[in-house]
Amino acid sequence: MVFFEQVKKTYHGRTKPALDEINLHIQPGQFVYLSGPSGAGKTTFLRLLFGAELPSSGLVKVLGADMGRIPARAMPRLRRKIGVIFQDFKLVRGLTVYENTALALSVAGINGKTMANQVSKTLAQVGLAARAHTLVETLSGGEQQRVAIARALVARPKLLLADEPTGNLDPENAREIMRLVVQAHTRGTTVIVATHDPQLIKLVRGPKVIRLYQGRLEEGS
Ligand SMILES: Nc1ncnc2c1ncn2[C@@H]1O[C@H](COP(=O)(O)OP(=O)(O)OP(=O)(O)O)[C@@H](O)[C@H]1O
Ligand SMILES: [Mg+2]
């Protein structure tokens, strides 16, 4: 599912690598917590997985694709298999809950009845069926993050990446978001959640926990 071999990432203009000597194998169906303090490289790790950054050296393989060599024209097809949730939701203002969710399908070339069915089903799963035609900017933070989850899951990705998905939420909403992420995992999605919040890790039973510290994986990860 995910394979890292001697991966190093140094950002332009920086001397110290954000990630260094990363070797890792994530199996299909795993639930992985990527933990570590601020600046440890968690976001960088996730960005390598969905092609937002290229490794400086080493091999990053995601769903069989070599992320350092994948041609630009092959990227949209790969991205369709990867759902991403961010701390700050990244929803499109001025569009409704339904439209924000449907957008993920229309860019994947899925329209019409199939789109309508998948969007409705996914909104029901995250408890937002009744809010489908509400503008996203009028929703609470917890609701907005549920829209972000719906958008990440509507195309039925094989891999779900979440970067501090509960960082801006109160404990109750954070629990609800993690419940939905666990639900996606139960349905067969491989999940990687980056967080520096140890409380979050307690909400899931039996995850694989990997720790980054100053760009390196700690022993035992
Ligand atoms: N676009 C960038 N350009 C230059 N340096 C960057 C860039 N993005 C991140 N870095 C640096 O890379 C290192 C790792 O950053 P990263 O954002 O991956 O950490 P993080 O573990 O996600 O931290 P946080 O918990 O604060 O989100 C940091 O030293 C950071 O300053
Ligand atoms: Mg981060």
Short mmCIF file of C-alpha atoms and ligand atoms in Angstrom, two decimals:
data_model
loop_
_atom_site.label_atom_id
_atom_site.label_comp_id
_atom_site.label_asym_id
_atom_site.label_seq_id
_atom_site.Cartn_x
_atom_site.Cartn_y
_atom_site.Cartn_z
CA MET A 1 0.00 0.00 0.00
CA VAL A 2 2.72 2.43 1.10
CA PHE A 3 6.43 1.75 0.85
CA PHE A 4 9.30 4.09 1.82
CA GLU A 5 12.93 3.16 1.18
CA GLN A 6 15.72 5.45 2.37
CA VAL A 7 13.53 8.49 1.80
CA LYS A 8 14.94 11.95 2.28
CA LYS A 9 13.14 15.24 1.75
CA THR A 10 14.94 18.56 1.96
CA TYR A 11 12.89 21.66 1.14
CA HIS A 12 14.31 24.25 -1.20
CA GLY A 13 16.50 26.74 0.69
CA ARG A 14 16.81 24.51 3.76
CA THR A 15 19.92 22.62 4.84
CA LYS A 16 18.36 20.27 7.38
CA PRO A 17 16.11 17.64 5.81
CA ALA A 18 12.44 17.59 6.87
CA LEU A 19 12.57 13.79 6.53
CA ASP A 20 15.65 11.58 6.54
CA GLU A 21 16.38 7.86 6.21
CA ILE A 22 12.73 6.86 6.30
CA ASN A 23 12.14 3.15 5.74
CA LEU A 24 8.58 1.98 6.18
CA HIS A 25 5.99 -0.44 4.93
CA ILE A 26 2.25 0.05 5.48
CA GLN A 27 0.03 -2.91 4.65
CA PRO A 28 -3.44 -2.69 3.14
CA GLY A 29 -6.09 -2.38 5.83
CA GLN A 30 -3.82 -0.94 8.52
CA PHE A 31 -4.79 1.97 10.78
CA VAL A 32 -1.65 4.03 11.29
CA TYR A 33 -1.04 6.92 13.67
CA LEU A 34 1.80 9.15 12.60
CA SER A 35 2.82 10.96 15.77
CA GLY A 36 5.58 13.34 16.72
CA PRO A 37 6.10 16.93 17.88
CA SER A 38 5.57 20.04 15.79
CA GLY A 39 8.12 20.24 12.99
CA ALA A 40 8.89 16.50 13.11
CA GLY A 41 7.88 16.03 9.46
CA LYS A 42 4.35 14.59 9.70
CA THR A 43 2.77 16.87 7.10
CA THR A 44 5.76 16.42 4.81
CA PHE A 45 5.32 12.65 5.10
CA LEU A 46 1.66 12.90 4.06
CA ARG A 47 2.42 15.36 1.24
CA LEU A 48 4.82 12.81 -0.27
CA LEU A 49 1.98 10.28 -0.25
CA PHE A 50 -0.42 12.27 -2.37
CA GLY A 51 2.17 13.78 -4.66
CA ALA A 52 2.10 17.32 -3.27
CA GLU A 53 5.89 17.02 -2.75
CA LEU A 54 8.55 14.88 -4.38
CA PRO A 55 11.18 13.02 -2.36
CA SER A 56 14.72 14.49 -2.70
CA SER A 57 16.05 10.93 -2.76
CA GLY A 58 14.89 7.41 -2.02
CA LEU A 59 11.78 5.55 -3.09
CA VAL A 60 8.19 6.40 -2.21
CA LYS A 61 5.62 3.93 -3.51
CA VAL A 62 1.91 4.48 -3.06
CA LEU A 63 -0.63 1.96 -4.39
CA GLY A 64 2.04 0.60 -6.68
CA ALA A 65 3.09 3.99 -8.11
CA ASP A 66 6.64 5.33 -7.77
CA MET A 67 5.87 8.88 -6.60
CA GLY A 68 9.26 10.21 -7.71
CA ARG A 69 8.69 9.11 -11.32
CA ILE A 70 4.95 9.02 -11.89
CA PRO A 71 4.08 11.02 -15.04
CA ALA A 72 1.89 14.10 -14.43
CA ARG A 73 -0.85 12.65 -16.62
CA ALA A 74 -1.08 9.56 -14.39
CA MET A 75 -1.43 11.58 -11.19
CA PRO A 76 -5.20 12.35 -11.31
CA ARG A 77 -6.00 8.65 -11.57
CA LEU A 78 -3.85 7.86 -8.54
CA ARG A 79 -5.23 10.79 -6.53
CA ARG A 80 -8.75 9.44 -7.01
CA LYS A 81 -7.75 6.48 -4.89
CA ILE A 82 -6.53 8.72 -2.06
CA GLY A 83 -8.81 10.76 0.21
CA VAL A 84 -7.26 13.64 2.17
CA ILE A 85 -8.55 15.55 5.22
CA PHE A 86 -6.79 18.65 6.56
CA GLN A 87 -6.94 20.44 9.90
CA ASP A 88 -8.45 23.55 8.32
CA PHE A 89 -11.07 21.63 6.31
CA LYS A 90 -10.27 23.39 2.97
CA LEU A 91 -13.90 23.51 1.82
CA VAL A 92 -15.07 25.71 -1.06
CA ARG A 93 -17.02 28.69 0.32
CA GLY A 94 -20.16 29.68 -1.56
CA LEU A 95 -20.92 26.03 -2.35
CA THR A 96 -23.30 23.79 -0.41
CA VAL A 97 -22.47 20.63 1.53
CA TYR A 98 -23.75 18.61 -1.42
CA GLU A 99 -21.74 20.61 -3.98
CA ASN A 100 -18.51 20.41 -2.00
CA THR A 101 -18.88 16.64 -1.76
CA ALA A 102 -19.93 16.21 -5.39
CA LEU A 103 -16.93 18.21 -6.58
CA ALA A 104 -14.63 15.34 -5.62
CA LEU A 105 -16.56 13.06 -7.95
CA SER A 106 -16.96 15.41 -10.89
CA VAL A 107 -13.18 15.97 -11.04
CA ALA A 108 -12.95 12.17 -11.14
CA GLY A 109 -15.31 12.18 -14.13
CA ILE A 110 -18.24 10.70 -12.20
CA ASN A 111 -21.51 12.55 -12.87
CA GLY A 112 -25.26 12.06 -13.12
CA LYS A 113 -27.11 9.43 -11.17
CA THR A 114 -24.00 7.63 -9.91
CA MET A 115 -22.76 10.92 -8.49
CA ALA A 116 -26.09 11.73 -6.85
CA ASN A 117 -26.30 8.28 -5.27
CA GLN A 118 -22.75 8.28 -3.96
CA VAL A 119 -23.02 11.81 -2.56
CA SER A 120 -26.33 11.09 -0.79
CA LYS A 121 -25.03 7.86 0.67
CA THR A 122 -21.82 9.47 1.91
CA LEU A 123 -23.63 12.47 3.45
CA ALA A 124 -25.92 10.04 5.28
CA GLN A 125 -22.87 8.16 6.59
CA VAL A 126 -21.43 11.32 8.12
CA GLY A 127 -24.81 12.47 9.44
CA LEU A 128 -25.24 15.43 7.12
CA ALA A 129 -28.11 14.31 4.88
CA ALA A 130 -30.39 16.99 6.30
CA ARG A 131 -27.80 19.73 5.70
CA ALA A 132 -27.04 18.85 2.07
CA HIS A 133 -28.21 22.18 0.68
CA THR A 134 -26.65 24.40 3.34
CA LEU A 135 -23.74 26.66 2.41
CA VAL A 136 -20.63 25.24 4.07
CA GLU A 137 -19.51 28.54 5.58
CA THR A 138 -22.65 28.61 7.75
CA LEU A 139 -21.82 25.27 9.40
CA SER A 140 -20.08 24.72 12.75
CA GLY A 141 -16.45 23.56 12.77
CA GLY A 142 -17.44 19.97 13.59
CA GLU A 143 -19.96 19.94 10.74
CA GLN A 144 -17.43 21.43 8.31
CA GLN A 145 -14.96 18.70 9.17
CA ARG A 146 -17.68 16.12 8.54
CA VAL A 147 -18.14 17.63 5.05
CA ALA A 148 -14.38 17.32 4.56
CA ILE A 149 -14.62 13.64 5.51
CA ALA A 150 -17.53 13.12 3.12
CA ARG A 151 -15.51 14.75 0.34
CA ALA A 152 -12.50 12.57 1.13
CA LEU A 153 -14.57 9.37 1.15
CA VAL A 154 -17.14 9.93 -1.59
CA ALA A 155 -14.94 8.47 -4.34
CA ARG A 156 -14.36 5.40 -2.10
CA PRO A 157 -10.60 5.77 -1.79
CA LYS A 158 -8.31 2.90 -0.92
CA LEU A 159 -6.18 5.18 1.25
CA LEU A 160 -7.38 7.91 3.62
CA LEU A 161 -4.86 10.50 4.82
CA ALA A 162 -5.78 12.85 7.66
CA ASP A 163 -3.51 15.69 8.82
CA GLU A 164 -4.48 16.79 12.36
CA PRO A 165 -8.14 16.26 11.43
CA THR A 166 -9.36 17.22 14.90
CA GLY A 167 -6.89 20.02 15.60
CA ASN A 168 -9.50 22.78 15.48
CA LEU A 169 -12.30 20.90 17.22
CA ASP A 170 -13.51 20.50 20.80
CA PRO A 171 -13.14 17.02 22.38
CA GLU A 172 -16.70 15.95 21.60
CA ASN A 173 -16.46 16.85 17.91
CA ALA A 174 -12.98 15.33 17.77
CA ARG A 175 -14.39 12.02 19.01
CA GLU A 176 -17.13 12.13 16.41
CA ILE A 177 -14.63 12.78 13.60
CA MET A 178 -12.42 9.92 14.77
CA ARG A 179 -15.51 7.66 14.91
CA LEU A 180 -16.12 8.42 11.21
CA VAL A 181 -12.48 7.78 10.34
CA VAL A 182 -12.62 4.45 12.19
CA GLN A 183 -15.85 3.63 10.33
CA ALA A 184 -14.07 4.20 6.99
CA HIS A 185 -11.29 1.89 8.21
CA THR A 186 -13.85 -0.77 9.16
CA ARG A 187 -15.19 -0.64 5.60
CA GLY A 188 -11.73 -1.52 4.34
CA THR A 189 -9.92 1.78 3.79
CA THR A 190 -6.27 1.99 4.84
CA VAL A 191 -5.95 5.01 7.16
CA ILE A 192 -3.02 7.24 8.15
CA VAL A 193 -3.74 9.94 10.75
CA ALA A 194 -1.02 12.47 11.57
CA THR A 195 -1.32 14.07 14.98
CA HIS A 196 0.73 15.41 17.85
CA ASP A 197 -2.20 14.82 20.21
CA PRO A 198 -1.69 11.70 22.38
CA GLN A 199 -5.37 11.90 23.45
CA LEU A 200 -6.43 11.17 19.88
CA ILE A 201 -4.38 7.98 19.78
CA LYS A 202 -6.35 6.64 22.75
CA LEU A 203 -9.60 6.83 20.75
CA VAL A 204 -8.70 3.95 18.44
CA ARG A 205 -8.10 0.36 19.47
CA GLY A 206 -4.94 -1.37 18.26
CA PRO A 207 -3.52 1.09 15.73
CA LYS A 208 0.04 0.93 14.42
CA VAL A 209 1.78 3.95 15.93
CA ILE A 210 4.85 5.38 14.23
CA ARG A 211 6.79 8.28 15.69
CA LEU A 212 8.75 10.92 13.85
CA TYR A 213 11.29 13.03 15.66
CA GLN A 214 13.29 15.69 13.82
CA GLY A 215 12.59 14.03 10.49
CA ARG A 216 13.50 10.50 11.53
CA LEU A 217 11.45 7.48 12.48
CA GLU A 218 12.07 6.51 16.09
CA GLU A 219 13.21 3.00 16.95
CA GLY A 220 10.38 0.54 17.29
CA SER A 221 8.20 2.33 14.76
N1 LIG B 1 7.26 24.42 2.24
C1 LIG B 1 8.29 24.36 3.09
N2 LIG B 1 9.45 25.01 2.82
C2 LIG B 1 10.51 24.94 3.67
N3 LIG B 1 10.49 24.24 4.82
C3 LIG B 1 9.38 23.58 5.15
C4 LIG B 1 8.21 23.60 4.31
N4 LIG B 1 7.25 22.84 4.88
C5 LIG B 1 7.79 22.37 6.03
N5 LIG B 1 9.05 22.80 6.19
C6 LIG B 1 9.96 22.45 7.31
O1 LIG B 1 10.07 21.04 7.37
C7 LIG B 1 10.05 20.58 8.73
C8 LIG B 1 8.91 19.60 8.92
O2 LIG B 1 7.67 20.30 8.77
P1 LIG B 1 6.26 19.59 8.78
O3 LIG B 1 5.25 20.61 8.43
O4 LIG B 1 6.33 18.36 7.94
O5 LIG B 1 6.14 19.17 10.32
P2 LIG B 1 4.89 18.64 11.16
O6 LIG B 1 5.35 17.44 11.92
O7 LIG B 1 3.71 18.47 10.26
O8 LIG B 1 4.62 19.81 12.20
P3 LIG B 1 3.22 20.33 12.84
O9 LIG B 1 2.87 19.35 13.93
O10 LIG B 1 3.57 21.67 13.40
O11 LIG B 1 2.19 20.39 11.76
C9 LIG B 1 9.96 21.84 9.58
O12 LIG B 1 11.27 22.18 9.97
C10 LIG B 1 9.40 22.88 8.66
O13 LIG B 1 9.83 24.16 9.00
MG MG B 2 1.83 19.33 10.18
#
